[in-house]
Short mmCIF file of C-alpha atoms in Angstrom, two decimals:
data_model
loop_
_atom_site.label_atom_id
_atom_site.label_comp_id
_atom_site.label_asym_id
_atom_site.label_seq_id
_atom_site.Cartn_x
_atom_site.Cartn_y
_atom_site.Cartn_z
CA UNK A 19 152.27 -9.94 -63.48
CA UNK A 20 150.44 -11.83 -60.73
CA UNK A 21 149.19 -14.52 -63.09
CA UNK A 22 151.32 -17.36 -61.76
CA UNK A 23 150.72 -20.50 -63.74
CA UNK A 24 152.41 -23.52 -62.28
CA UNK A 25 149.19 -25.18 -61.14
CA UNK A 26 147.10 -26.78 -63.87
CA UNK A 27 143.80 -28.62 -63.78
CA UNK A 28 143.48 -32.31 -62.95
CA UNK A 29 143.16 -33.29 -66.62
CA UNK A 30 146.65 -31.91 -67.38
CA UNK A 31 148.31 -34.03 -64.68
CA UNK A 32 146.22 -37.08 -65.55
CA UNK A 33 147.40 -36.94 -69.16
CA UNK A 34 150.99 -36.32 -68.05
CA UNK A 35 150.88 -39.36 -65.77
CA UNK A 36 149.34 -41.51 -68.52
CA UNK A 37 152.08 -40.46 -70.97
CA UNK A 38 154.69 -41.66 -68.48
CA UNK A 39 152.75 -44.89 -68.01
CA UNK A 40 152.68 -45.41 -71.80
CA UNK A 41 156.46 -44.84 -72.00
CA UNK A 42 157.12 -47.39 -69.26
CA UNK A 43 154.78 -49.97 -70.79
CA UNK A 44 156.20 -49.50 -74.29
CA UNK A 45 159.63 -50.23 -72.85
CA UNK A 46 158.40 -53.62 -71.64
CA UNK A 47 156.51 -54.20 -74.88
CA UNK A 48 159.75 -53.74 -76.80
CA UNK A 49 161.40 -56.52 -74.78
CA UNK A 50 159.21 -59.12 -76.44
CA UNK A 51 160.80 -61.39 -79.01
CA UNK A 52 159.29 -62.83 -82.19
CA UNK A 53 158.24 -66.47 -82.15
CA UNK A 54 159.98 -68.88 -84.49
CA UNK A 55 157.42 -70.47 -86.76
CA UNK A 56 157.80 -74.27 -86.92
CA UNK A 57 161.32 -74.63 -85.42
CA UNK A 58 163.20 -77.28 -87.40
CA UNK A 59 166.43 -77.75 -85.46
CA UNK A 60 167.24 -78.43 -81.82
CA UNK A 61 168.82 -74.98 -81.53
CA UNK A 62 165.68 -73.31 -82.92
CA UNK A 63 163.50 -75.31 -80.53
CA UNK A 64 165.64 -74.26 -77.55
CA UNK A 65 165.55 -70.64 -78.70
CA UNK A 66 161.80 -70.87 -79.12
CA UNK A 67 161.51 -72.07 -75.50
CA UNK A 68 163.59 -69.11 -74.30
CA UNK A 69 161.45 -66.71 -76.35
CA UNK A 70 158.23 -68.13 -74.87
CA UNK A 71 159.64 -67.81 -71.34
CA UNK A 72 160.81 -64.23 -72.01
CA UNK A 73 157.49 -63.16 -73.48
CA UNK A 74 155.54 -64.63 -70.56
CA UNK A 75 157.83 -62.74 -68.16
CA UNK A 76 157.29 -59.53 -70.17
CA UNK A 77 153.51 -59.98 -70.06
CA UNK A 78 153.66 -60.42 -66.29
CA UNK A 79 155.84 -57.31 -65.98
CA UNK A 80 153.39 -55.37 -68.15
CA UNK A 81 150.47 -56.52 -66.01
CA UNK A 82 152.27 -55.39 -62.86
CA UNK A 83 153.41 -52.09 -64.43
CA UNK A 84 149.90 -51.16 -65.60
CA UNK A 85 148.33 -52.18 -62.29
CA UNK A 86 150.83 -50.45 -60.02
CA UNK A 87 150.75 -47.29 -62.13
CA UNK A 88 146.95 -47.26 -61.76
CA UNK A 89 147.11 -47.68 -57.97
CA UNK A 90 149.64 -44.86 -57.55
CA UNK A 91 148.09 -42.45 -60.05
CA UNK A 92 145.85 -40.30 -57.84
CA UNK A 93 148.44 -40.01 -55.09
CA UNK A 94 151.09 -38.89 -57.58
CA UNK A 95 148.72 -36.36 -59.17
CA UNK A 96 147.95 -34.98 -55.72
CA UNK A 97 151.69 -34.59 -55.02
CA UNK A 98 152.22 -32.76 -58.31
CA UNK A 99 149.28 -30.43 -57.74
CA UNK A 100 150.33 -29.73 -54.15
CA UNK A 101 153.87 -28.95 -55.37
CA UNK A 102 152.71 -26.56 -58.10
CA UNK A 103 150.11 -24.94 -55.85
CA UNK A 104 152.86 -24.27 -53.30
CA UNK A 105 155.00 -22.68 -56.02
CA UNK A 106 152.18 -20.33 -57.03
CA UNK A 107 151.49 -19.42 -53.42
CA UNK A 108 155.19 -18.73 -52.82
CA UNK A 109 155.24 -16.38 -55.82
CA UNK A 110 151.96 -14.72 -54.84
CA UNK A 111 153.03 -14.10 -51.25
CA UNK A 112 156.59 -12.98 -51.99
CA UNK A 113 157.31 -9.41 -50.82
CA UNK A 114 158.69 -7.16 -53.55
CA UNK A 115 161.94 -5.32 -52.63
CA UNK A 116 161.57 -1.50 -52.58
CA UNK A 117 163.86 1.43 -53.43
CA UNK A 118 165.53 -0.10 -56.49
CA UNK A 119 167.39 2.59 -58.50
CA UNK A 120 168.65 2.34 -62.09
CA UNK A 121 172.45 1.98 -62.36
CA UNK A 122 172.46 3.49 -65.87
CA UNK A 123 170.52 6.75 -65.36
CA UNK A 124 170.01 6.79 -61.55
CA UNK A 125 166.24 6.92 -62.02
CA UNK A 126 164.27 5.72 -59.01
CA UNK A 127 161.45 4.67 -61.32
CA UNK A 128 162.17 1.01 -61.74
CA UNK A 129 159.08 -1.18 -61.96
CA UNK A 130 158.85 -4.89 -61.28
CA UNK A 131 158.06 -6.59 -64.58
CA UNK A 132 158.25 -10.22 -63.45
CA UNK A 133 158.74 -12.53 -60.52
CA UNK A 134 159.93 -16.09 -61.01
CA UNK A 135 161.09 -19.05 -58.99
CA UNK A 136 164.81 -19.50 -59.56
CA UNK A 137 167.56 -21.54 -57.93
CA UNK A 138 169.90 -19.43 -55.79
CA UNK A 139 173.58 -20.02 -55.01
CA UNK A 140 172.57 -22.54 -52.32
CA UNK A 141 170.51 -24.58 -54.83
CA UNK A 142 167.35 -23.46 -53.06
CA UNK A 143 164.33 -22.34 -55.06
CA UNK A 144 163.55 -18.71 -54.22
CA UNK A 145 161.63 -15.80 -55.79
CA UNK A 146 163.60 -13.55 -58.14
CA UNK A 147 162.15 -10.12 -59.05
CA UNK A 148 163.05 -8.44 -62.34
CA UNK A 149 162.96 -4.61 -62.41
CA UNK A 150 163.05 -2.39 -65.52
CA UNK A 151 163.79 1.33 -65.70
CA UNK A 152 160.99 3.47 -67.14
CA UNK A 153 163.50 5.84 -68.76
CA UNK A 154 166.31 3.72 -70.25
CA UNK A 155 164.84 0.21 -70.02
CA UNK A 156 167.90 -1.14 -68.19
CA UNK A 157 167.17 -3.99 -65.83
CA UNK A 158 168.20 -5.25 -62.40
CA UNK A 159 167.18 -8.47 -60.60
CA UNK A 160 166.74 -8.94 -56.85
CA UNK A 161 165.94 -11.86 -54.59
CA UNK A 162 163.07 -11.50 -52.14
CA UNK A 163 165.56 -10.96 -49.29
CA UNK A 164 166.85 -7.77 -51.00
CA UNK A 165 170.14 -9.23 -52.29
CA UNK A 166 170.86 -8.37 -55.92
CA UNK A 167 171.22 -11.24 -58.35
CA UNK A 168 174.75 -11.73 -59.63
CA UNK A 169 175.55 -13.63 -62.80
CA UNK A 170 178.00 -16.49 -62.46
CA UNK A 171 181.53 -15.95 -63.68
CA UNK A 172 182.19 -17.40 -67.11
CA UNK A 173 185.79 -18.63 -67.37
CA UNK A 174 187.79 -18.98 -70.55
CA UNK A 175 188.17 -22.60 -71.62
CA UNK A 176 191.70 -21.83 -72.86
CA UNK A 177 193.33 -19.90 -70.02
CA UNK A 178 190.68 -19.98 -67.25
CA UNK A 179 190.53 -16.16 -67.05
CA UNK A 180 187.26 -14.32 -66.48
CA UNK A 181 185.50 -13.46 -69.75
CA UNK A 182 183.48 -10.39 -70.69
CA UNK A 183 180.02 -10.90 -72.13
CA UNK A 184 177.91 -9.07 -74.72
CA UNK A 185 174.23 -9.88 -75.36
CA UNK A 186 172.41 -9.43 -78.66
CA UNK A 187 168.64 -9.85 -78.86
CA UNK A 188 167.40 -12.12 -81.61
CA UNK A 189 163.87 -12.75 -82.86
CA UNK A 190 163.23 -15.66 -80.52
CA UNK A 191 165.96 -15.36 -77.93
CA UNK A 192 169.35 -13.94 -76.97
CA UNK A 193 172.82 -14.59 -78.34
CA UNK A 194 175.67 -14.07 -75.90
CA UNK A 195 179.30 -13.64 -76.96
CA UNK A 196 181.98 -14.23 -74.34
CA UNK A 197 185.39 -12.61 -74.93
CA UNK A 198 188.62 -13.26 -73.08
CA UNK A 199 190.70 -10.10 -72.68
CA UNK A 200 193.78 -12.13 -71.81
CA UNK A 201 194.10 -14.56 -74.73
CA UNK A 202 191.47 -13.26 -77.16
CA UNK A 203 189.44 -16.49 -77.20
CA UNK A 204 185.72 -16.09 -77.93
CA UNK A 205 182.72 -18.33 -77.31
CA UNK A 206 179.08 -17.95 -78.31
CA UNK A 207 175.98 -19.20 -76.54
CA UNK A 208 172.39 -18.91 -77.73
CA UNK A 209 169.15 -19.10 -75.74
CA UNK A 210 165.93 -19.78 -77.61
CA UNK A 211 162.87 -18.34 -75.82
CA UNK A 212 160.37 -19.33 -78.49
CA UNK A 213 157.58 -21.52 -77.25
CA UNK A 214 158.06 -25.04 -78.48
CA UNK A 215 154.93 -26.69 -79.68
CA UNK A 216 154.26 -29.97 -77.95
CA UNK A 217 154.56 -32.93 -80.27
CA UNK A 218 151.14 -34.54 -80.35
CA UNK A 219 151.11 -38.31 -80.55
CA UNK A 220 148.23 -39.19 -82.91
CA UNK A 221 148.03 -42.63 -81.27
CA UNK A 222 147.88 -41.29 -77.70
CA UNK A 223 144.26 -42.25 -77.01
CA UNK A 224 144.77 -45.70 -78.51
CA UNK A 225 147.88 -46.28 -76.38
CA UNK A 226 146.13 -44.85 -73.33
CA UNK A 227 143.33 -47.37 -73.70
CA UNK A 228 145.87 -50.17 -74.13
CA UNK A 229 148.20 -49.37 -71.23
CA UNK A 230 146.21 -47.21 -68.74
CA UNK A 231 143.66 -49.16 -66.75
CA UNK A 232 140.06 -48.02 -66.44
CA UNK A 233 138.44 -47.86 -63.00
CA UNK A 234 136.87 -51.27 -63.53
CA UNK A 235 140.16 -52.79 -64.69
CA UNK A 236 141.97 -51.09 -61.80
CA UNK A 237 139.57 -52.53 -59.21
CA UNK A 238 140.02 -55.96 -60.77
CA UNK A 239 143.82 -55.64 -60.59
CA UNK A 240 143.64 -54.49 -56.96
CA UNK A 241 141.48 -57.50 -56.07
CA UNK A 242 143.78 -59.91 -57.91
CA UNK A 243 146.82 -58.38 -56.24
CA UNK A 244 145.28 -58.86 -52.79
CA UNK A 245 144.49 -62.49 -53.65
CA UNK A 246 148.05 -63.09 -54.84
CA UNK A 247 149.50 -61.50 -51.70
CA UNK A 248 147.25 -63.66 -49.53
CA UNK A 249 148.34 -66.76 -51.45
CA UNK A 250 151.98 -65.74 -51.06
CA UNK A 251 151.51 -65.20 -47.32
CA UNK A 252 149.82 -68.59 -47.06
CA UNK A 253 152.70 -70.21 -48.94
CA UNK A 254 155.21 -68.57 -46.59
CA UNK A 255 153.17 -69.76 -43.63
CA UNK A 256 153.13 -73.35 -44.90
CA UNK A 257 156.85 -73.21 -45.61
CA UNK A 258 157.57 -71.78 -42.16
CA UNK A 259 155.47 -74.48 -40.49
CA UNK A 260 157.16 -77.17 -42.57
CA UNK A 261 160.62 -75.88 -41.64
CA UNK A 262 159.61 -75.79 -37.95
CA UNK A 263 157.52 -78.96 -37.84
CA UNK A 264 158.76 -79.96 -34.39
CA UNK A 265 157.79 -76.57 -33.01
CA UNK A 266 154.30 -76.59 -34.48
CA UNK A 267 153.74 -80.22 -33.48
CA UNK A 268 154.54 -79.20 -29.91
CA UNK A 269 152.04 -76.33 -30.10
CA UNK A 270 149.35 -78.71 -31.35
CA UNK A 271 149.92 -80.96 -28.32
CA UNK A 272 149.60 -78.14 -25.78
CA UNK A 273 146.62 -78.52 -23.41
CA UNK A 274 144.90 -75.15 -23.20
CA UNK A 275 143.63 -75.12 -19.62
CA UNK A 276 141.17 -72.73 -18.03
CA UNK A 277 141.76 -71.57 -14.44
CA UNK A 278 139.19 -74.12 -13.21
CA UNK A 279 140.87 -76.96 -15.13
CA UNK A 280 144.28 -75.81 -13.89
CA UNK A 281 143.21 -76.09 -10.27
CA UNK A 282 141.68 -79.52 -10.81
CA UNK A 283 144.97 -80.80 -12.24
CA UNK A 284 147.35 -79.18 -9.72
CA UNK A 285 145.44 -79.85 -6.47
CA UNK A 286 145.60 -83.69 -6.41
CA UNK A 287 149.20 -83.78 -7.68
CA UNK A 288 150.34 -81.25 -5.07
CA UNK A 289 148.47 -83.06 -2.26
CA UNK A 290 150.08 -86.34 -3.23
CA UNK A 291 153.50 -84.63 -2.86
CA UNK A 292 152.57 -83.18 0.55
CA UNK A 293 151.42 -79.70 -0.50
CA UNK A 294 147.86 -78.94 0.62
CA UNK A 295 145.18 -76.23 0.55
CA UNK A 296 145.97 -74.87 -2.94
CA UNK A 297 144.26 -71.51 -3.39
CA UNK A 298 144.29 -69.04 -6.26
CA UNK A 299 144.15 -65.26 -5.98
CA UNK A 300 142.03 -63.11 -8.28
CA UNK A 301 143.64 -63.26 -11.77
CA UNK A 302 145.42 -60.22 -13.20
CA UNK A 303 144.34 -60.01 -16.84
CA UNK A 304 146.56 -57.92 -19.09
CA UNK A 305 148.40 -59.25 -22.15
CA UNK A 306 148.52 -62.60 -20.40
CA UNK A 307 146.76 -63.98 -17.31
CA UNK A 308 148.80 -63.80 -14.10
CA UNK A 309 147.54 -66.00 -11.30
CA UNK A 310 148.91 -65.84 -7.78
CA UNK A 311 148.68 -69.04 -5.73
CA UNK A 312 149.40 -70.29 -2.20
CA UNK A 313 149.57 -73.68 -0.46
CA UNK A 314 151.03 -75.28 2.66
CA UNK A 315 153.75 -77.91 3.10
CA UNK A 316 152.23 -80.75 5.16
CA UNK A 317 155.33 -82.94 5.06
CA UNK A 318 156.99 -82.77 8.47
CA UNK A 319 160.75 -82.31 8.55
CA UNK A 320 161.14 -81.09 4.94
CA UNK A 321 163.64 -78.26 4.78
CA UNK A 322 162.84 -74.87 3.29
CA UNK A 323 165.19 -75.47 0.33
CA UNK A 324 163.72 -78.92 -0.38
CA UNK A 325 160.17 -77.62 -0.01
CA UNK A 326 160.70 -74.80 -2.53
CA UNK A 327 162.80 -76.89 -4.93
CA UNK A 328 160.45 -79.87 -4.94
CA UNK A 329 157.36 -77.72 -5.49
CA UNK A 330 158.95 -75.76 -8.35
CA UNK A 331 160.02 -78.98 -10.05
CA UNK A 332 156.57 -80.51 -9.53
CA UNK A 333 154.71 -77.50 -11.00
CA UNK A 334 157.06 -77.17 -13.98
CA UNK A 335 156.82 -80.84 -14.89
CA UNK A 336 153.04 -80.86 -14.49
CA UNK A 337 152.51 -77.76 -16.64
CA UNK A 338 155.17 -78.31 -19.33
CA UNK A 339 152.60 -79.51 -21.89
CA UNK A 340 150.00 -76.87 -21.01
CA UNK A 341 149.58 -73.15 -21.66
CA UNK A 342 150.61 -72.28 -18.09
CA UNK A 343 154.09 -71.64 -16.66
CA UNK A 344 155.58 -70.90 -13.28
CA UNK A 345 156.82 -67.32 -13.42
CA UNK A 346 160.53 -66.52 -13.11
CA UNK A 347 160.16 -65.31 -9.50
CA UNK A 348 159.66 -68.94 -8.55
CA UNK A 349 158.22 -69.91 -5.18
CA UNK A 350 158.53 -68.05 -1.85
CA UNK A 351 158.58 -69.86 1.51
CA UNK A 352 157.63 -68.62 4.98
CA UNK A 353 157.14 -71.15 7.81
CA UNK A 354 155.74 -73.82 5.52
CA UNK A 355 153.47 -71.39 3.64
CA UNK A 356 154.44 -71.22 -0.04
CA UNK A 357 153.40 -68.60 -2.59
CA UNK A 358 154.11 -67.95 -6.24
CA UNK A 359 152.66 -66.83 -9.57
CA UNK A 360 151.59 -68.67 -12.69
CA UNK A 361 151.29 -67.14 -16.16
CA UNK A 362 148.75 -68.36 -18.69
CA UNK A 363 148.76 -67.52 -22.40
CA UNK A 364 146.34 -67.96 -25.28
CA UNK A 365 146.50 -67.37 -29.02
CA UNK A 366 148.78 -68.99 -31.61
CA UNK A 367 151.52 -66.34 -31.52
CA UNK A 368 151.87 -66.43 -27.74
CA UNK A 369 151.81 -70.20 -27.66
CA UNK A 370 154.53 -70.16 -30.32
CA UNK A 371 156.67 -67.85 -28.15
CA UNK A 372 156.04 -70.09 -25.15
CA UNK A 373 157.21 -73.24 -26.94
CA UNK A 374 160.20 -71.44 -28.51
CA UNK A 375 161.39 -70.44 -25.03
CA UNK A 376 161.00 -74.04 -23.84
CA UNK A 377 163.04 -75.27 -26.81
CA UNK A 378 165.81 -72.75 -26.11
CA UNK A 379 166.00 -73.87 -22.48
CA UNK A 380 166.11 -77.50 -23.64
CA UNK A 381 168.89 -76.78 -26.14
CA UNK A 382 170.98 -75.04 -23.48
CA UNK A 383 170.71 -78.06 -21.19
CA UNK A 384 171.51 -80.58 -23.93
#
């Protein structure tokens, strides 16, 4: 006892994983069909075309299966080893129940002869201790929490009554006879404890070489996969741009203005409309650039509403084909002094969002 052997060395898990890989690949290999030599009829020619298509698809599936199995191998082996290591640690650290007395002869000398991981009544894997009496060899089993193990009731298949059981040891196992006291029906069940020899595949190494990628082949697959994914992403990008040509054409036409260029465009246009002394505050640079501004209305007699409305319309029209927008707060007015904030964006994604918002506003108005 104490020699818990769930955890094996890396070689064991590597071979186990490769056997599963071989099974999966052989499944795909068996999907291939045999070519028709020199098809003579139209039907044979059509069937030959279907066979060629199928076999190409199978080869692609095999390529993917072998490659993906290679990429996931070490992670899966690590999971298996971690799982089995945890099982051994659970067994090693389990606390043996004390004070177990024999029910047959009342001897207190019952020794623990084994501890195993078993599934309890809640389908949870827990440690089960087996005790054997030194005097009469009778046994009792206890869970780590001190609760005695109870065998499940075996019901008669004829009348559903509880059946009695009798166990007879055989050379390599146990034979159990179940007897129904109500209707006399009997059933027999045998458990074979002999160690089954693993069937060795004489072609294992040959199949392993065929279906399990080497490190060099695995690196090549990984590189090819990345290239294919990049090509697929590029294709999606082209398709998306083609489907949204108007949107991307609008982005291409956007004038990407710096703060200096922005002021040079706005100042003369605002002055022509009667708004003078345009000044910018220090920019706030976060995700976007926020730029506070101020100017004065030089047009005598213009009402507050007209002053604000005309300036907002002027700024929006001037900036609609640039990367700058008047922020949603609009323009504030106090005694002819007007203030507001502009937001500038850069980068393809943000420009895309900017134009999408403009399109939505346009669609609502149309």
